[in-house]
Each structure stands twice: as structure tokens, then as C-alpha cells.
Short mmCIF file of C-alpha atoms and ligand atoms in Angstrom, two decimals:
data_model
loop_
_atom_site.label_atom_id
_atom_site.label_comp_id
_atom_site.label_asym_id
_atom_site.label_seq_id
_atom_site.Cartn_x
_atom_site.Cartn_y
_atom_site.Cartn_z
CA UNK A 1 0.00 0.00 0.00
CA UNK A 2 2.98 2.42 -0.71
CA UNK A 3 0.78 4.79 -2.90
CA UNK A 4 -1.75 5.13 -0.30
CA UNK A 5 -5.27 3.15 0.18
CA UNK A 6 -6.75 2.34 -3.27
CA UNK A 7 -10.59 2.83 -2.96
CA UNK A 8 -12.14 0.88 -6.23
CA UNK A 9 -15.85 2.44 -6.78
CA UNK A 10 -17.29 0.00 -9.13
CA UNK A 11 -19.53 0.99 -12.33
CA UNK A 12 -21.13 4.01 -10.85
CA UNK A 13 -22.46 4.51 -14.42
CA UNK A 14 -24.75 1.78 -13.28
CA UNK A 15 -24.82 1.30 -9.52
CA UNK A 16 -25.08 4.18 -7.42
CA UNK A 17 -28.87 4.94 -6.15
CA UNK A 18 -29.44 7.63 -3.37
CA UNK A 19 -25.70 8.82 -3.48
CA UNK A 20 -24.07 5.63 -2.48
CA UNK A 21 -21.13 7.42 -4.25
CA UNK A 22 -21.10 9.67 -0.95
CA UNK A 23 -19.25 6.19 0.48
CA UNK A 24 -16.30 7.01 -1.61
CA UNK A 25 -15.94 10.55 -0.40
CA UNK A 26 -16.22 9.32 3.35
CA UNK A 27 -13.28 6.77 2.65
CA UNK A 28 -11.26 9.54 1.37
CA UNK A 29 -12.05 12.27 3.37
CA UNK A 30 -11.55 9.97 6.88
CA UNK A 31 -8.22 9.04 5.27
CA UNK A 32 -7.35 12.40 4.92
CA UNK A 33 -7.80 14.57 8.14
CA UNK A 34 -5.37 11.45 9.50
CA UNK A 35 -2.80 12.36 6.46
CA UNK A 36 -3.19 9.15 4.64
CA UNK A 37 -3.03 9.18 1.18
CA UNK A 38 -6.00 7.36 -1.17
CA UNK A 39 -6.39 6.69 -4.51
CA UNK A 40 -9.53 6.40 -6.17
CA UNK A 41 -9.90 3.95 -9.03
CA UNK A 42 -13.46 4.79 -10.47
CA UNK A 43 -14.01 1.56 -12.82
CA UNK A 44 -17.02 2.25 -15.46
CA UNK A 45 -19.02 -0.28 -17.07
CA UNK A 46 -17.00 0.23 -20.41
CA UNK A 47 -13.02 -0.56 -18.75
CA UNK A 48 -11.77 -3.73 -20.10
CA UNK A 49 -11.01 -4.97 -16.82
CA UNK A 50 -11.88 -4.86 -12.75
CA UNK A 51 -8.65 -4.27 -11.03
CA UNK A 52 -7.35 -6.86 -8.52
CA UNK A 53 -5.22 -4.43 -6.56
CA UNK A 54 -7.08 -2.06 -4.74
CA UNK A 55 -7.58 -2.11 -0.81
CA UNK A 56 -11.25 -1.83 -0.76
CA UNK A 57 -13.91 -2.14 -2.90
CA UNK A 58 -17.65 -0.18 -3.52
CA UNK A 59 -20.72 -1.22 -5.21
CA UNK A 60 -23.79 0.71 -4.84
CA UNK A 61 -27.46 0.09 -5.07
CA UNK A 62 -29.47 0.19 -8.87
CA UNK A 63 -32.46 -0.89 -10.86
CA UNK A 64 -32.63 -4.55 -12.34
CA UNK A 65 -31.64 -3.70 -15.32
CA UNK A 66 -28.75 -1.93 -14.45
CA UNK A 67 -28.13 -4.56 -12.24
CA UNK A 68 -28.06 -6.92 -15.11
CA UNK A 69 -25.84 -4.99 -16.34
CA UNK A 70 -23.32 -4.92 -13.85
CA UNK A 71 -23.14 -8.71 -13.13
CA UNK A 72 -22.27 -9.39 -16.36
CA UNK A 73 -19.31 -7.23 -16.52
CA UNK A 74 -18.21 -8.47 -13.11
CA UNK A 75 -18.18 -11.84 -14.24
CA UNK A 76 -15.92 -11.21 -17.11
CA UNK A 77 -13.60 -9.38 -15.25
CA UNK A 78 -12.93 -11.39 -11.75
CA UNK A 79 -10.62 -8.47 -9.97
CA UNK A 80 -13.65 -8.52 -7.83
CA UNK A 81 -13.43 -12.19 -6.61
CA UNK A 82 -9.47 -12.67 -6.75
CA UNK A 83 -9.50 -9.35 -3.99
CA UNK A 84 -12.12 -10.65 -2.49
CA UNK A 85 -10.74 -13.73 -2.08
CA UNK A 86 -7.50 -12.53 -0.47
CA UNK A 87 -9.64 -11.15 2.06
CA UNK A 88 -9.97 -7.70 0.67
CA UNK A 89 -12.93 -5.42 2.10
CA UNK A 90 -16.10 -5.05 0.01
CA UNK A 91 -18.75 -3.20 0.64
CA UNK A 92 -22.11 -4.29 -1.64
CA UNK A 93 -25.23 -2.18 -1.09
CA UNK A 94 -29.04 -2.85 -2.30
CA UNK A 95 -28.97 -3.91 -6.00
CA UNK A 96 -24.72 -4.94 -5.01
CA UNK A 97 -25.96 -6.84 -1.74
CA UNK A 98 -28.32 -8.93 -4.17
CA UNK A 99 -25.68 -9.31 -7.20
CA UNK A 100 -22.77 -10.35 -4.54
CA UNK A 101 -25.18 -12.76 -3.65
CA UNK A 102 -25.19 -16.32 -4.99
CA UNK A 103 -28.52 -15.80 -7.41
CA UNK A 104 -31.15 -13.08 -7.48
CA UNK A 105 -34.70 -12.95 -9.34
CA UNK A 106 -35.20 -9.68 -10.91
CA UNK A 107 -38.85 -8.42 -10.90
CA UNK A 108 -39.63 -9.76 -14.29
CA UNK A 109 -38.98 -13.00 -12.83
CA UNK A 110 -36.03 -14.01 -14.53
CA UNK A 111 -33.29 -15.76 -12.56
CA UNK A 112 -29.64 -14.46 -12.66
CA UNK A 113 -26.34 -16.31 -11.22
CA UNK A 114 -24.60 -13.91 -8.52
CA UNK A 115 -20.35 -13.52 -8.04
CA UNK A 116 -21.35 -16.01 -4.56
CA UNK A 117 -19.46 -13.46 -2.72
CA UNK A 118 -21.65 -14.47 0.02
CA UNK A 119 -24.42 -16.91 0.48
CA UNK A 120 -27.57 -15.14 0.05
CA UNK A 121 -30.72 -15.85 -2.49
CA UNK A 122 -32.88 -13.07 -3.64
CA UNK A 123 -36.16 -13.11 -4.55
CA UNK A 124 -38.56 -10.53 -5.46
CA UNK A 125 -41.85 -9.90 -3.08
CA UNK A 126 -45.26 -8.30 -3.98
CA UNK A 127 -44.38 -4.95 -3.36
CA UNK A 128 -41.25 -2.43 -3.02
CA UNK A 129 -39.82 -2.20 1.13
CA UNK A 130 -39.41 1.75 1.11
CA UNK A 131 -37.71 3.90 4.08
CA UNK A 132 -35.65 4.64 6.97
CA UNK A 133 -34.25 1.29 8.54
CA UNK A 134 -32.61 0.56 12.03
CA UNK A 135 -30.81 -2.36 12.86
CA UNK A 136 -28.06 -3.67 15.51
CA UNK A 137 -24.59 -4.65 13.75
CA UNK A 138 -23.43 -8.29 14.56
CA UNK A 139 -19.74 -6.30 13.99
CA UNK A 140 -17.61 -5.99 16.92
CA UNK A 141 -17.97 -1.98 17.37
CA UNK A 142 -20.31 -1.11 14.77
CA UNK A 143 -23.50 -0.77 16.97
CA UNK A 144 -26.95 1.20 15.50
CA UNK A 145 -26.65 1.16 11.85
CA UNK A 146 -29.44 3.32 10.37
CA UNK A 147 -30.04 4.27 6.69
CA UNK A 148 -32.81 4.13 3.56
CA UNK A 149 -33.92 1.12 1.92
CA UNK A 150 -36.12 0.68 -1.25
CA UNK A 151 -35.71 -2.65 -2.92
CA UNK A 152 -38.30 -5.16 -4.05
CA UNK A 153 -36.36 -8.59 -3.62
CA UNK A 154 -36.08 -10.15 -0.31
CA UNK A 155 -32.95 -12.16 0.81
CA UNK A 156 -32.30 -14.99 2.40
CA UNK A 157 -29.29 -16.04 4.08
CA UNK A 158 -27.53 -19.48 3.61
CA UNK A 159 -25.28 -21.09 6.28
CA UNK A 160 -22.35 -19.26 4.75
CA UNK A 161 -23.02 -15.57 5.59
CA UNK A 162 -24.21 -14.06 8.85
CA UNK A 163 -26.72 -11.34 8.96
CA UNK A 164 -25.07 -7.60 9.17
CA UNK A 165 -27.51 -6.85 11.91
CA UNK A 166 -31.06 -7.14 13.19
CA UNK A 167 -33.65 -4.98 12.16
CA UNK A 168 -35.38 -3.15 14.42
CA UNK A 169 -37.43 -0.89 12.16
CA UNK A 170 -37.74 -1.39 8.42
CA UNK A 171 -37.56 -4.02 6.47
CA UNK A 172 -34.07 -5.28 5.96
CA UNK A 173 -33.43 -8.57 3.71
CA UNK A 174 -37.21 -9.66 5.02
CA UNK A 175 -36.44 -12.58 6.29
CA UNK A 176 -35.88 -13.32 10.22
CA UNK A 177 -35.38 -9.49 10.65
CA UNK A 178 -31.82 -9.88 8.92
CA UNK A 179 -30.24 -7.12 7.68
CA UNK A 180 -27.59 -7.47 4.99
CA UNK A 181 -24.98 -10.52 5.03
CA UNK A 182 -21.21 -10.61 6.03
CA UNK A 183 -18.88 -13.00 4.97
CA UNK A 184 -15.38 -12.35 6.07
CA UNK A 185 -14.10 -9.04 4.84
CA UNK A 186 -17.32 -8.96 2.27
CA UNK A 187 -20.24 -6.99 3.75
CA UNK A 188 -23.53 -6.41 2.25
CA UNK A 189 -26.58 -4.45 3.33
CA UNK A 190 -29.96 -2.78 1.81
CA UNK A 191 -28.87 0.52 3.34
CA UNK A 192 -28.29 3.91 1.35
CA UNK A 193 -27.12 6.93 3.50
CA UNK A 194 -24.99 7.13 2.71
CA UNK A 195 -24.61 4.12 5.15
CA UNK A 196 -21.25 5.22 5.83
CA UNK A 197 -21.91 8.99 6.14
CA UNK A 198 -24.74 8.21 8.70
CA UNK A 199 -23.00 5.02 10.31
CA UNK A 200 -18.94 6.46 10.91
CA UNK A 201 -18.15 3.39 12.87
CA UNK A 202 -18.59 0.75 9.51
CA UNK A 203 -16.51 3.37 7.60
CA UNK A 204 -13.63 2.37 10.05
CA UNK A 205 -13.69 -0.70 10.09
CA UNK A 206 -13.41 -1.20 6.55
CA UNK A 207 -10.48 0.81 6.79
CA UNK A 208 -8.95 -0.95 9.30
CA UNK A 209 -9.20 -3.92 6.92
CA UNK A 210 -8.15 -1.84 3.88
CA UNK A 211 -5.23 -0.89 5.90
CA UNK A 212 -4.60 -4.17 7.99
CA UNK A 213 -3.69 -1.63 11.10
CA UNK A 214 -5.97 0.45 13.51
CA UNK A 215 -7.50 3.77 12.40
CA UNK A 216 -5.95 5.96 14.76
CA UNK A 217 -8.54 8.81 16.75
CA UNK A 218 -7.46 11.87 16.46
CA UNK A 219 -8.99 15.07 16.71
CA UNK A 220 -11.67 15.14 14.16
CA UNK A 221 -14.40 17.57 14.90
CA UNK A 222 -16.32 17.10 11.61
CA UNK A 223 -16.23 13.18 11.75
CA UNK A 224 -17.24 13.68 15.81
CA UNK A 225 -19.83 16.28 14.33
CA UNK A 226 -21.54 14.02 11.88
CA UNK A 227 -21.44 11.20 14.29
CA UNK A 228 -23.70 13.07 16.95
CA UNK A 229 -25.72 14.61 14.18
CA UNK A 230 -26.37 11.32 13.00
CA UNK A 231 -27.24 10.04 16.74
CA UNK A 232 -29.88 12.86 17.18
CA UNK A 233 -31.24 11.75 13.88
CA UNK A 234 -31.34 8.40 15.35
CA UNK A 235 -33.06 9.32 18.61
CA UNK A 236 -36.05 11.49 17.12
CA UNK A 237 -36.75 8.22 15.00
CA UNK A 238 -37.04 6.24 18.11
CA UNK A 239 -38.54 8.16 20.35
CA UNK A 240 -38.18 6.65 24.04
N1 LIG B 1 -33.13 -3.84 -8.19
C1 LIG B 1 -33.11 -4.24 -6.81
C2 LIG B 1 -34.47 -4.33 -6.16
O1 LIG B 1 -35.38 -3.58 -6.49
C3 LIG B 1 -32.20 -3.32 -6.02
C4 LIG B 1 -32.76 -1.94 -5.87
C5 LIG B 1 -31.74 -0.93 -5.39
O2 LIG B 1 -30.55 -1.16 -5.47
N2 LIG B 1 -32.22 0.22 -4.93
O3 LIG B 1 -34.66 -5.16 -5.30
#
């Protein structure tokens, strides 16, 4: 990592709903007030390949179609997988939860193969789940993750993923009140934000991965800022 942390945002010409882009900018800017350097390698639909090298990876959220789309340049290119498979961070969100998946069923009802990235089916449900989500993080540190869902598949979880959290309002993957799936350094979830604006503690611990040593505090008043910001939001939506 002599050139700094490379973050690899993948096909934001066809994932990227509600700003999951904003992910990217949290990576860097984190990086940044602790005088890291990053890279970021912004791969569009049209590059000949998915890079294998970079220290953490983004997909966002996006329609079926697009969706389509962006499966079947992934599987032409495996960067994806090979970094993934060295244990690389990955962050998948919404339409990239379902595609890291092992198989989703678009709303037309046609069945696609996922990258298996982690074991989770998708399937679509009668209608769209649409709004703010809370859930508790299984991660060590994580805590309250809040954020936006609207999807209309619903995802079950095999016996090679655990759940990113437990829903507590929303929807979530719709199944046993999971929310998202984590397998090793690979995590997946339904929410937009963007989840790591609104949830600084998931931010850092994919950097900590990226980086394979601690994200040092420091004196960050805009990250401590957005963190309590983000807390009031979370109290006045669960009012007690
Ligand atoms: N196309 C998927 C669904 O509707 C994912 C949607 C999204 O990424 N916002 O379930």
C-alpha cells in the first residue's frame, strides 16, 4: 500500500442509487484529516477490466436492469473475486448486496447467477420495502446502523453468511429481521445513506481492513460532528 489506500468504486455509471457514491468521499475524506493518502480507481461499465489491486472495494445500489448490467461485466472481469478472495474489504449495497449474492430474481422473474461473494438468495416480493431502517450490527464496534432502503427482492441467508444486523425498524433482507450478510471481509446491506456517512463506525472498520492496522482517533471535529448529528437523527426516530 505504498501509494496510499486504493478505494475501487465499481460501475457508478450503473450502480449508485441515493448517493451511495457519498461512500467514496467518506473513505477519502476519513483518510485524509489522519494524512493518509488514497487513490480512487473509479471503474465504469466500459473498462476492459476490474482491477485486482485495490484495498477496498464499492458497489452501490441500482435498478434490475442496471443490475443486469453490472453482473455481467463483473463476471468477465474477476478483480472482484481474486481481492475478495484474499480477504480484501467489500462493501455491496441494495442492488450490489443482491448481485454479490449467490442468485437473485429480478422483478420480471427471470433468474440471474450472482459472483457467490456471500451466500444469500434473492427473490422478489409483492411490493417495493421503502424507508428509513434501524438495525443492531453483529460487527464488533459497529453498533446502530441506520439508513434508507427501497428494494423489491427479499434475501435470504444461507449457512455461509451471517446477517449484518437485526432490524429493528424497516424491512431489511425480510427474512428473520436480517439485515444485509457478512462474509469475512465482504459486507452487504440494503442501506443507502450514505450508510457510511450516517454510520462512521462501519466506515472504520473497513479501513482498518483496507489498511490491515488500527484507524488511529485523532482530533476530528467534523467526523465527531456528523457522528452526533447522526445520533440525534437516530433518537427522534425512536422516540423513548
Ligand atoms: N433492483 C433491486 C431491487 O429492487 C435493487 C434496488 C436498489 O438497489 N435500490 O430489489
Amino acid at each position: 500500500m505504498s501509494g496510499g489506500v486504493r478505494i475501487a468504486l465499481l460501475l457508478p455509471d450503473l450502480l449508485g442509487t441515493y448517493g451511495d457514491r457519498g461512500n467514496v468521499l467518506v473513505l477519502e475524506q476519513r483518510l485524509a484529516w489522519r494524512g493518509i493518502p488514497s487513490e480512487t480507481v473509479t471503474v465504469l461499465s466500459s473498462a476492459p477490466e476490474v482491477p485486482e489491486s485495490c484495498d477496498v472495494y464499492l458497489l452501490g445500489g441500482g435498478e434490475d436492469v442496471a443490475q443486469t448490467a453490472a453482473m455481467r461485466v463483473l463476471s468477465r472481469s474477476p478483480g472482484l473475486q481474486r481481492a475478495a478472495a484474499r480477504g480484501v474489504p467489500v462493501l455491496g449495497i441494495c442492488g450490489g448486496l443482491q448481485l454479490l449474492g449467490t442468485e437473485f430474481t429480478t422483478g420480471d422473474g427471470v433468474r440471474h447467477e450472482g459472483l457467490g461473494l456471500v451466500d444469500a438468495v434473492t427473490e422478489p416480493a409483492g411490493e417495493r420495502a421503502i424507508g428509513e431502517v434501524t438495525a443492531n450490527s453483529v460487527l464488533a464496534g459497529v453498533g446502530m446502523l441506520t439508513g434508507f432502503e427501497n428494494h423489491l427482492g427479499r434475501t435470504r441467508l444461507g449457512a455461509g453468511s451471517v446477517p449484518l444486523g437485526r432490524v429493528t425498524r424497516g424491512t431489511g433482507n425480510g427474512h428473520e429481521r436480517a439485515e444485509g450478510a457478512v462474509r469475512g471481509h465482504v459486507v452487504c446491506t440494503y442501506l443507502h445513506g450514505p450508510i457510511l456517512a450516517r454510520n462512521p463506525a462501519l466506515g472504520g472498520l473497513l479501513l482498518e481492513w483496507a489498511m490491515g492496522a488500527p484507524l488511529q482517533p485523532i482530533a476530528e471535529p467534523e467526523e465527531l460532528a456528523a457522528l452526533r448529528v447522526e445520533r440525534t437523527r437516530v433518537r427522534a426516530r425512536n422516540p423513548k
